[in-house]
mmCIF file with all atom_site columns, C-alpha atoms in Angstrom:
data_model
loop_
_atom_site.group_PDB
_atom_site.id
_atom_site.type_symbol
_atom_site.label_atom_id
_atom_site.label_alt_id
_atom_site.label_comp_id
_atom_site.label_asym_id
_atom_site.label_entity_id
_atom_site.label_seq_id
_atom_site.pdbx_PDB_ins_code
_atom_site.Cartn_x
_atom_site.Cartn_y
_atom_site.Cartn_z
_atom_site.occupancy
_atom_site.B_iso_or_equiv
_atom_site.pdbx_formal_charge
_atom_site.auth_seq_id
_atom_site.auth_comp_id
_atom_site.auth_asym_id
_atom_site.auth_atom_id
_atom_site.pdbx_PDB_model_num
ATOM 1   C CA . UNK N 1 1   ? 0.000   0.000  0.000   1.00 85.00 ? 1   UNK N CA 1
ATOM 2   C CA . UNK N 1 2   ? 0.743   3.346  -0.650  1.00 93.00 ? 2   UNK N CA 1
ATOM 3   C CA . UNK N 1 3   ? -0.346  7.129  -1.002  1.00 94.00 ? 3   UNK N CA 1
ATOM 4   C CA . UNK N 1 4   ? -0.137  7.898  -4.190  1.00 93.00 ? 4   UNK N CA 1
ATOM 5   C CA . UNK N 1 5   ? 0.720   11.400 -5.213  1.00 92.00 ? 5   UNK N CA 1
ATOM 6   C CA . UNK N 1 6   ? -1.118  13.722 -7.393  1.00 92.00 ? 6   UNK N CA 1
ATOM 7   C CA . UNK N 1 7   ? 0.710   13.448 -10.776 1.00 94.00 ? 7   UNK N CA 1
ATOM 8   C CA . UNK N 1 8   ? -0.255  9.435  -10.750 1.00 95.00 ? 8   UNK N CA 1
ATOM 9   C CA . UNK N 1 9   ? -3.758  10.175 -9.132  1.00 95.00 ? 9   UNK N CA 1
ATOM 10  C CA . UNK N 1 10  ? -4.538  12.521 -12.699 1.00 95.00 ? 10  UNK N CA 1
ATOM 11  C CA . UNK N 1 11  ? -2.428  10.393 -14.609 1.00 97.00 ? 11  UNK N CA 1
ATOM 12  C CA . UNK N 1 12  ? -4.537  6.988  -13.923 1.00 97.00 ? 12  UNK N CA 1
ATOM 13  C CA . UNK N 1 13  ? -7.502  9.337  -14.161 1.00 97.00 ? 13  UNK N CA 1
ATOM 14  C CA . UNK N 1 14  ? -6.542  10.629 -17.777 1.00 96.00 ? 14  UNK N CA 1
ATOM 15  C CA . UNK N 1 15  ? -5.873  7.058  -18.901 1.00 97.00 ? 15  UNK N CA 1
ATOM 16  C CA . UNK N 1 16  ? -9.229  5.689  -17.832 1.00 97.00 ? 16  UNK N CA 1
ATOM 17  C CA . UNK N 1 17  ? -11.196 8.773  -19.819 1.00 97.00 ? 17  UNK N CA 1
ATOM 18  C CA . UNK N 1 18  ? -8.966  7.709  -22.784 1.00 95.00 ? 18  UNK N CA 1
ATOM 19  C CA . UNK N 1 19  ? -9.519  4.064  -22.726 1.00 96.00 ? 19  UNK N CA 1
ATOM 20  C CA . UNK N 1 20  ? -13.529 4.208  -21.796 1.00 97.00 ? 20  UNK N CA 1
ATOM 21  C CA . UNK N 1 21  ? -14.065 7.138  -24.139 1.00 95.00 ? 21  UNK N CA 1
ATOM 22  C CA . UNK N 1 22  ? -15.660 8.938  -20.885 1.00 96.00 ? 22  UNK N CA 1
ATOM 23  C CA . UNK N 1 23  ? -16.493 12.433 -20.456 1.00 95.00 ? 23  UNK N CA 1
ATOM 24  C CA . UNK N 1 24  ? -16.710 13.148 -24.532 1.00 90.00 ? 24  UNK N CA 1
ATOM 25  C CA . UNK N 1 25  ? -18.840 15.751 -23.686 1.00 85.00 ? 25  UNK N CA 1
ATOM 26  C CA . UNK N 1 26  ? -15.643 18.044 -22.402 1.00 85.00 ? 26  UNK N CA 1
ATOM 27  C CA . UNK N 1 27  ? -13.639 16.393 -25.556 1.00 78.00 ? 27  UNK N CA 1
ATOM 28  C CA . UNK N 1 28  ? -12.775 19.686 -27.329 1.00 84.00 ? 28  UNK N CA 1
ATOM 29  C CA . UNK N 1 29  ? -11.627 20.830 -23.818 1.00 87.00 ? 29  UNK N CA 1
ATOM 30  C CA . UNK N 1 30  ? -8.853  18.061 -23.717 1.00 92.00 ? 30  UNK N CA 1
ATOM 31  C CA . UNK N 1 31  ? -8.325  15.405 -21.661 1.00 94.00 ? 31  UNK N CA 1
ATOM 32  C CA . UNK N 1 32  ? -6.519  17.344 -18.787 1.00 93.00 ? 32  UNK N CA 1
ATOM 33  C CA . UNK N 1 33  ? -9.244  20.043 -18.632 1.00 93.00 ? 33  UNK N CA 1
ATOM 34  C CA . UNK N 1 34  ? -11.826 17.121 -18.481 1.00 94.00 ? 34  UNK N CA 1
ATOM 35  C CA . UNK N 1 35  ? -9.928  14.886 -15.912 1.00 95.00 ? 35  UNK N CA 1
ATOM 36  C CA . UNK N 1 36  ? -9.673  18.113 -13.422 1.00 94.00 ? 36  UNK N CA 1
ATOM 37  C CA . UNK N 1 37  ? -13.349 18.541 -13.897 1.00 93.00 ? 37  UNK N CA 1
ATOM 38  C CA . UNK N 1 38  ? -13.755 15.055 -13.038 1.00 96.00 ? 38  UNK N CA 1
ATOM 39  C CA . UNK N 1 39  ? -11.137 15.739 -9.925  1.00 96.00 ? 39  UNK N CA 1
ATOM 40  C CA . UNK N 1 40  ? -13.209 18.010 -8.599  1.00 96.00 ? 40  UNK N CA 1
ATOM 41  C CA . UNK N 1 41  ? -16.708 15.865 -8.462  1.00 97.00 ? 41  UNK N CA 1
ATOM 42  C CA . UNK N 1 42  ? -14.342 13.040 -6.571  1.00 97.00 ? 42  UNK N CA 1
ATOM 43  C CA . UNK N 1 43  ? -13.558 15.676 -3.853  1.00 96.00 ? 43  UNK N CA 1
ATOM 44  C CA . UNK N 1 44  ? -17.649 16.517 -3.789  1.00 96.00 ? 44  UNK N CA 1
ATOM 45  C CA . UNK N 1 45  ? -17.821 12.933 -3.630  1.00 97.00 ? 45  UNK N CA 1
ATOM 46  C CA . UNK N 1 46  ? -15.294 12.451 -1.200  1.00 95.00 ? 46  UNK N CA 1
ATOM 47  C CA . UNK N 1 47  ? -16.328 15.541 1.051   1.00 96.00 ? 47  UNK N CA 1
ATOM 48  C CA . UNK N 1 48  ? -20.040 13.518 1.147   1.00 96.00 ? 48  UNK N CA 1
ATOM 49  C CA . UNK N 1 49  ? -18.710 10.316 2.355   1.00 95.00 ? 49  UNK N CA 1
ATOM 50  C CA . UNK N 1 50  ? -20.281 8.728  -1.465  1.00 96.00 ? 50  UNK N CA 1
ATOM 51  C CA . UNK N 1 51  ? -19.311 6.016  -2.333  1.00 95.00 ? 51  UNK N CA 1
ATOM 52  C CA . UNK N 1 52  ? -18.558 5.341  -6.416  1.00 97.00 ? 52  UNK N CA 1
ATOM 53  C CA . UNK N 1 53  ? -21.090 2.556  -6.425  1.00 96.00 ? 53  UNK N CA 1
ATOM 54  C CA . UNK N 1 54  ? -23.867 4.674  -5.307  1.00 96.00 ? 54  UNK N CA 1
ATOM 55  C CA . UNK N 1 55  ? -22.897 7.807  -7.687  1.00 98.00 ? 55  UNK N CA 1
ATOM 56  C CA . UNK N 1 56  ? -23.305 5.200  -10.084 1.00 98.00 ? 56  UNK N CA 1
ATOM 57  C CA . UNK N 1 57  ? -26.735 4.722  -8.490  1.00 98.00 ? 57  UNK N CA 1
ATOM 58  C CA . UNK N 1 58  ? -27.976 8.012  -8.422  1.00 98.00 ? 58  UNK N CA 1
ATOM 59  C CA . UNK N 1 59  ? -26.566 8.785  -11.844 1.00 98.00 ? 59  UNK N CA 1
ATOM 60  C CA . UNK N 1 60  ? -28.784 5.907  -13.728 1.00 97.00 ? 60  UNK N CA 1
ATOM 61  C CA . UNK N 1 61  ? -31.922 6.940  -11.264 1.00 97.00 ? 61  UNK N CA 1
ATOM 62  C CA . UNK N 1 62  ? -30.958 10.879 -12.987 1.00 96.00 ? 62  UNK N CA 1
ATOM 63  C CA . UNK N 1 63  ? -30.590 9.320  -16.133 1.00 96.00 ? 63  UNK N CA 1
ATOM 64  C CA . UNK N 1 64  ? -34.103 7.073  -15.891 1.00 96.00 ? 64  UNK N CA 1
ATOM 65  C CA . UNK N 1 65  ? -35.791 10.280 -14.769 1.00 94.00 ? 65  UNK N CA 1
ATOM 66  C CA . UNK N 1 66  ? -34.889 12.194 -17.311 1.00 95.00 ? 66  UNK N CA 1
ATOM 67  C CA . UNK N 1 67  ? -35.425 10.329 -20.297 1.00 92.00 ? 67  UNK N CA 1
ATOM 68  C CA . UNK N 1 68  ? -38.827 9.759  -18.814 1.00 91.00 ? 68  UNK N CA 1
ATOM 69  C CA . UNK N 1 69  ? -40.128 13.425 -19.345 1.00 84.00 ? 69  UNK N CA 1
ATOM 70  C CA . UNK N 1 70  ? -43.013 14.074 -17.973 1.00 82.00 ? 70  UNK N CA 1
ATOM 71  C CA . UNK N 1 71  ? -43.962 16.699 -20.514 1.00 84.00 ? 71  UNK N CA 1
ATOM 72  C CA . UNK N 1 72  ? -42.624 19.425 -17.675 1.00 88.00 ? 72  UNK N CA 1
ATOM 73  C CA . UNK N 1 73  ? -39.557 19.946 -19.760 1.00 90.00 ? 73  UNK N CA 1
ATOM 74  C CA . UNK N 1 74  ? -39.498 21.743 -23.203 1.00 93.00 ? 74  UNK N CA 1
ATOM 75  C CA . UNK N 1 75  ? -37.458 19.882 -25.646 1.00 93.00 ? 75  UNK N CA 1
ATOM 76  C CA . UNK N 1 76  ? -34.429 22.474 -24.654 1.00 95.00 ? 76  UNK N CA 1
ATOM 77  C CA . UNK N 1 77  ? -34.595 22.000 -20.985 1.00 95.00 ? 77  UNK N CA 1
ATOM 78  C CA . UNK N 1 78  ? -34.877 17.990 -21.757 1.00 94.00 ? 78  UNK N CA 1
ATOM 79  C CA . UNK N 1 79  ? -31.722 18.091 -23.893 1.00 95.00 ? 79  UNK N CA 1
ATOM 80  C CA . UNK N 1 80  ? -29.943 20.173 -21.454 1.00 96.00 ? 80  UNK N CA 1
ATOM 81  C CA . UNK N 1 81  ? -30.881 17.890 -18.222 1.00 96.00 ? 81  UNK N CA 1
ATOM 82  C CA . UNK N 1 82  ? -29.928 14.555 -20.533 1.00 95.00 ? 82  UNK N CA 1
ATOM 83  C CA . UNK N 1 83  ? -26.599 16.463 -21.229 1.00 95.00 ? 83  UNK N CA 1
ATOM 84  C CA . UNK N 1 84  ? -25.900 17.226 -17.523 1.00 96.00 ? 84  UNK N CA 1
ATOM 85  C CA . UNK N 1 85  ? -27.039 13.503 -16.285 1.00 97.00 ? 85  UNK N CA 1
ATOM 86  C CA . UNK N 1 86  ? -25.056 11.720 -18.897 1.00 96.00 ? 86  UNK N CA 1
ATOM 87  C CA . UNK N 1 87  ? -22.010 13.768 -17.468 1.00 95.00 ? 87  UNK N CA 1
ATOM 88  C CA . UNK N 1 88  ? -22.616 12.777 -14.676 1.00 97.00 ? 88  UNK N CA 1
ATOM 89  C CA . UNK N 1 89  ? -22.833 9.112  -15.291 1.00 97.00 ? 89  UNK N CA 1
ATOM 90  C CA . UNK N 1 90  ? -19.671 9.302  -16.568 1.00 97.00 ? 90  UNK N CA 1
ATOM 91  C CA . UNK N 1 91  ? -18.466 10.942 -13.716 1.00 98.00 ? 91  UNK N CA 1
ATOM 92  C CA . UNK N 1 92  ? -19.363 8.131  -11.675 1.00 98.00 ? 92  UNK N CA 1
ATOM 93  C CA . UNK N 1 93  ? -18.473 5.746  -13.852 1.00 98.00 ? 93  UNK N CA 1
ATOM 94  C CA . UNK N 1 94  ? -14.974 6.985  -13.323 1.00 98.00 ? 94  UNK N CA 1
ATOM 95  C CA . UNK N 1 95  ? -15.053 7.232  -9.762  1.00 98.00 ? 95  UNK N CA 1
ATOM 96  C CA . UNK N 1 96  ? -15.748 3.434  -10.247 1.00 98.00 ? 96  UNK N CA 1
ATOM 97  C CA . UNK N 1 97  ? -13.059 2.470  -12.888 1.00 98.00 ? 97  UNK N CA 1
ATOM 98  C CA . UNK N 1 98  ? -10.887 4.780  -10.837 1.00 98.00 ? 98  UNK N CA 1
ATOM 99  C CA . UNK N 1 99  ? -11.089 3.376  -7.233  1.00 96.00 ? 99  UNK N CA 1
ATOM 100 C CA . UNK N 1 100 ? -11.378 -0.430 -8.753  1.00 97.00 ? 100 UNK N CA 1
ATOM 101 C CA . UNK N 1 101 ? -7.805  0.489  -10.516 1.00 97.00 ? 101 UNK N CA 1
ATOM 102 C CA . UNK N 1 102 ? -6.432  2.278  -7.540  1.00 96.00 ? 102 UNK N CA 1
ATOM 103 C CA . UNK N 1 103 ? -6.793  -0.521 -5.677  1.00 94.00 ? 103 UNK N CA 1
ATOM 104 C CA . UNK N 1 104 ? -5.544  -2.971 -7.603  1.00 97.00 ? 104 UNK N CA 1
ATOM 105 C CA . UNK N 1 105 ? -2.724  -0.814 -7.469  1.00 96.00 ? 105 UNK N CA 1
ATOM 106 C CA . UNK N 1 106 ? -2.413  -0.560 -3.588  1.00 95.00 ? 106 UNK N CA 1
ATOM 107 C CA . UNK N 1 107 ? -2.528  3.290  -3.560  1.00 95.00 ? 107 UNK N CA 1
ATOM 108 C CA . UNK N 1 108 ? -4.565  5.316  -1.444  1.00 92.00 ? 108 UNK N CA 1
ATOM 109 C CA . UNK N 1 109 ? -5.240  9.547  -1.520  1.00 91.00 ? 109 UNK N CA 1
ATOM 110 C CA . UNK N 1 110 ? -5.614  11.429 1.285   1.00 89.00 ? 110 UNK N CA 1
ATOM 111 C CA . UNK N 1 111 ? -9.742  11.246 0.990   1.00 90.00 ? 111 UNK N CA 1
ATOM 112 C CA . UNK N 1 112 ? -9.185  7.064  1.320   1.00 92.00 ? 112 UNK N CA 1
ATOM 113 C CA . UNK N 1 113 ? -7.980  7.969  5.098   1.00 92.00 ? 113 UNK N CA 1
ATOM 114 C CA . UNK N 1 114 ? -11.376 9.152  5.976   1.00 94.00 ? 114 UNK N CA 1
ATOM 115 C CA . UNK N 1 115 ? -13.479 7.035  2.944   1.00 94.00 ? 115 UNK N CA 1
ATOM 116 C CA . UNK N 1 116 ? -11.990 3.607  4.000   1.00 93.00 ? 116 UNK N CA 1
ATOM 117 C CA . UNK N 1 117 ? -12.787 3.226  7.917   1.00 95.00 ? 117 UNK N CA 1
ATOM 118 C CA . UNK N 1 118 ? -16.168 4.640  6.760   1.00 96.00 ? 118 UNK N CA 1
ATOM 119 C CA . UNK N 1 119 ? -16.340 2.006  4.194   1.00 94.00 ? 119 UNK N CA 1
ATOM 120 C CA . UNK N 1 120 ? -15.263 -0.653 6.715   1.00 95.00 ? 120 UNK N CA 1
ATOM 121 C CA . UNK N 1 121 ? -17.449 0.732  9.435   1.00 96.00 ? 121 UNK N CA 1
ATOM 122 C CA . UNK N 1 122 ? -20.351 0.700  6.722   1.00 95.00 ? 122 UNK N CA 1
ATOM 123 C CA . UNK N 1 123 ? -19.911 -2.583 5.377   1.00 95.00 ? 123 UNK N CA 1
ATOM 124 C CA . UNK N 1 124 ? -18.816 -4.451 8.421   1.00 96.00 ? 124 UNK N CA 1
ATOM 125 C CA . UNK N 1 125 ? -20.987 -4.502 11.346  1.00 95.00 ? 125 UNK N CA 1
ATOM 126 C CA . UNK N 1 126 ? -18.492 -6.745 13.784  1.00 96.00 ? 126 UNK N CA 1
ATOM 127 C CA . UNK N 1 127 ? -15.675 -4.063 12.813  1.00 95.00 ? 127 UNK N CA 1
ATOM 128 C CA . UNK N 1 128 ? -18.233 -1.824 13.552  1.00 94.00 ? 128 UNK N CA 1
ATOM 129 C CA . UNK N 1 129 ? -19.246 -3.180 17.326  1.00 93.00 ? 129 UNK N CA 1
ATOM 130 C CA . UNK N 1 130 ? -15.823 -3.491 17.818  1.00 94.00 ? 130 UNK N CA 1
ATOM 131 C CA . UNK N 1 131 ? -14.786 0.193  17.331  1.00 93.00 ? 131 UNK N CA 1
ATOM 132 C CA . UNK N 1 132 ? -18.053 1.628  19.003  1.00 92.00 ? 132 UNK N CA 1
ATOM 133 C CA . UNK N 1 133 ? -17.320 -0.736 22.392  1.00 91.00 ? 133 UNK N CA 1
ATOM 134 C CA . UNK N 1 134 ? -13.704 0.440  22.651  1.00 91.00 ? 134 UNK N CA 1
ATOM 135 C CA . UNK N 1 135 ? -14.410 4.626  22.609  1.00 87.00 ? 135 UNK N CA 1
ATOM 136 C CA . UNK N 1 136 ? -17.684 6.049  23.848  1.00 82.00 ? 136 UNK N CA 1
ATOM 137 C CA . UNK N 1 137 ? -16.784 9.481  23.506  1.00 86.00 ? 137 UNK N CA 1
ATOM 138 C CA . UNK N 1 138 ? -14.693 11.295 21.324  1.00 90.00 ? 138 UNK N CA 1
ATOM 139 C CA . UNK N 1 139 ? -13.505 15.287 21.559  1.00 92.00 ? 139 UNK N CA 1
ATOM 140 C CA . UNK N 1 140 ? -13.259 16.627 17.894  1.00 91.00 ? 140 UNK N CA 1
ATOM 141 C CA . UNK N 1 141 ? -11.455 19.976 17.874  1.00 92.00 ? 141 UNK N CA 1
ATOM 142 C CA . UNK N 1 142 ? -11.906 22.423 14.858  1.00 92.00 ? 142 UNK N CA 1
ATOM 143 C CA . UNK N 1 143 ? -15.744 21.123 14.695  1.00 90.00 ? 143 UNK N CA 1
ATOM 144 C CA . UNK N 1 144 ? -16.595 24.202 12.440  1.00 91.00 ? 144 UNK N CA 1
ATOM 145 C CA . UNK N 1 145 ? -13.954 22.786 9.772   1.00 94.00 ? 145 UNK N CA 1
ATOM 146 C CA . UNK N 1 146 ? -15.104 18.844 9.735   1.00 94.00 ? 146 UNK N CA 1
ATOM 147 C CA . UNK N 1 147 ? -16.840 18.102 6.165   1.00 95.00 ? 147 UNK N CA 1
ATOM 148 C CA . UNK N 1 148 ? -19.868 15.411 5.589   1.00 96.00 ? 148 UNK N CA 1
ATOM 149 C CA . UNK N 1 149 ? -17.556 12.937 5.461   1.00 96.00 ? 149 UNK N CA 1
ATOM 150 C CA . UNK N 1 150 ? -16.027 13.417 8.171   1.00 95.00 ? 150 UNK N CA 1
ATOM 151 C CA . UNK N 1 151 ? -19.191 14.039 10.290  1.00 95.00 ? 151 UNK N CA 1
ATOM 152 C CA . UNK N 1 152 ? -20.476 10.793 9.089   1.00 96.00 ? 152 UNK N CA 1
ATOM 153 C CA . UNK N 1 153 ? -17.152 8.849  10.178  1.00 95.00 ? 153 UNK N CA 1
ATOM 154 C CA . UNK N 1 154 ? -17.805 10.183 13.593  1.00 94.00 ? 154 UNK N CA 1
ATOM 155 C CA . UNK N 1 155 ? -20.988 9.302  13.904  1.00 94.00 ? 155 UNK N CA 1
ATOM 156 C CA . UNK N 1 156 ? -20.482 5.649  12.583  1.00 95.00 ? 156 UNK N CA 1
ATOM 157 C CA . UNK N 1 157 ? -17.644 5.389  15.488  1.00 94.00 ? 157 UNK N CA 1
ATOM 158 C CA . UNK N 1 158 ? -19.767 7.032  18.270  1.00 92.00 ? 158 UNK N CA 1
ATOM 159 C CA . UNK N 1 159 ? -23.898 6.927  17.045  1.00 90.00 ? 159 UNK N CA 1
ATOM 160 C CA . UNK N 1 160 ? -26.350 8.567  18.375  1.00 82.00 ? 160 UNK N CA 1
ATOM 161 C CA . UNK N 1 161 ? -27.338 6.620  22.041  1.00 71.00 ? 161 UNK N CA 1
ATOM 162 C CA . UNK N 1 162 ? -30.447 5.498  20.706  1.00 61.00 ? 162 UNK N CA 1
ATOM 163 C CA . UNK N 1 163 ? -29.179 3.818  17.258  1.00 56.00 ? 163 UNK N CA 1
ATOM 164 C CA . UNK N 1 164 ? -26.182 2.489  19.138  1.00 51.00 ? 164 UNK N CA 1
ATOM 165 C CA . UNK N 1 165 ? -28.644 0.575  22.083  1.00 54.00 ? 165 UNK N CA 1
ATOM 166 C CA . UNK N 1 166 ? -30.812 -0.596 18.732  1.00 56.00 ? 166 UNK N CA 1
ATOM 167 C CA . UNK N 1 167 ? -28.263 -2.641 17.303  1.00 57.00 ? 167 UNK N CA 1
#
C-alpha cells in the first residue's frame, strides 16, 4: 500500500477517460481540462462520504428520470438535463473504474484515510461493534472545519445513544 501522489492520481484518471471514451462531452476541452473537472466531483464525492457505487446509483436513477419526461420539460430543458445527467454518469463511472484500478494498485489519496474506515465501518458490522465498544466518547477539535464525510465517520464510530442501544 501506498499514497499515491497527485501526478499518478490525474495520470490513472486521464488514462481511464482515454480508454472508456468517458467524459466526450468536455472532448474539445482536452483530456486534462476534463480529468480536473472530473477531480473536482471526486472531492464533492469524497467531502459527502459517497461512495462510487452509489454515484453510479444516483446517476442511472438521474438518467431514468430524465429520459422519462413528464412533458414538464421543453425539448431544450430535456436536452440540457440529458446532457448534464449523462455527465454525470460518466463521472461516476470513473469514480468506479478509478477506485477499482487504484486498488488494484495498492494506492490510497488522502480522501481514502477518511473514505476507507467509513467504508469498513459501513460494510462491516463486527468491525463496527468493535470500534463503538472500545471509545464512547470522542472530543473533535476544529468542529466548524469537519466536512460530511467526516461528520459521518464520527458518527459511525460514536452513534447517536439510541441507534447504538438498537443494534
Amino acid at each position: 500500500i501506498e499514497m499515491a501522489d497527485a501526478v499518478q492520481q490525474r495520470k490513472l484518471l486521464r488514462d481511464l477517460i482515454v480508454e472508456h471514451k468517458l467524459m466526450r462531452m468536455d472532448a474539445g476541452l482536452g483530456v486534462d481540462a476534463a480529468a480536473q473537472k472530473v477531480e473536482e466531483y471526486f472531492e464533492l464525492f469524497a467531502n459527502n462520504a459517497i461512495e462510487p457505487s452509489h454515484a453510479v446509483a444516483k446517476a442511472q436513477q438521474w438518467l431514468t428520470d430524465v429520459e422519462q419526461n413528464d412533458g414538464s420539460l421543453d425539448a431544450l430543458a430535456h436536452a440540457a438535463a440529458l446532457e448534464r445527467a449523462s455527465r454525470f454518469a460518466d463521472v461516476a463511472r470513473l469514480a468506479e473504474l478509478y477506485d477499482t484500478a487504484a486498488r488494484s494498485r495498492g494506492w490510497y489519496g488522502f480522501d481514502d484515510l477518511i473514505m476507507h474506515p467509513v467504508r469498513m465501518l459501513r460494510t462491516s458490522r463486527a468491525t463496527a461493534i468493535l470500534v463503538q465498544d472500545e471509545f464512547r466518547h470522542y472530543v473533535v477539535d476544529e468542529f466548524p472545519d469537519v466536512n460530511a464525510a467526516q461528520i459521518e465517520f464520527m458518527r459511525l464510530l460514536a452513534p447517536p445513544f439510541e441507534e447504538h442501544r438498537n443494534q
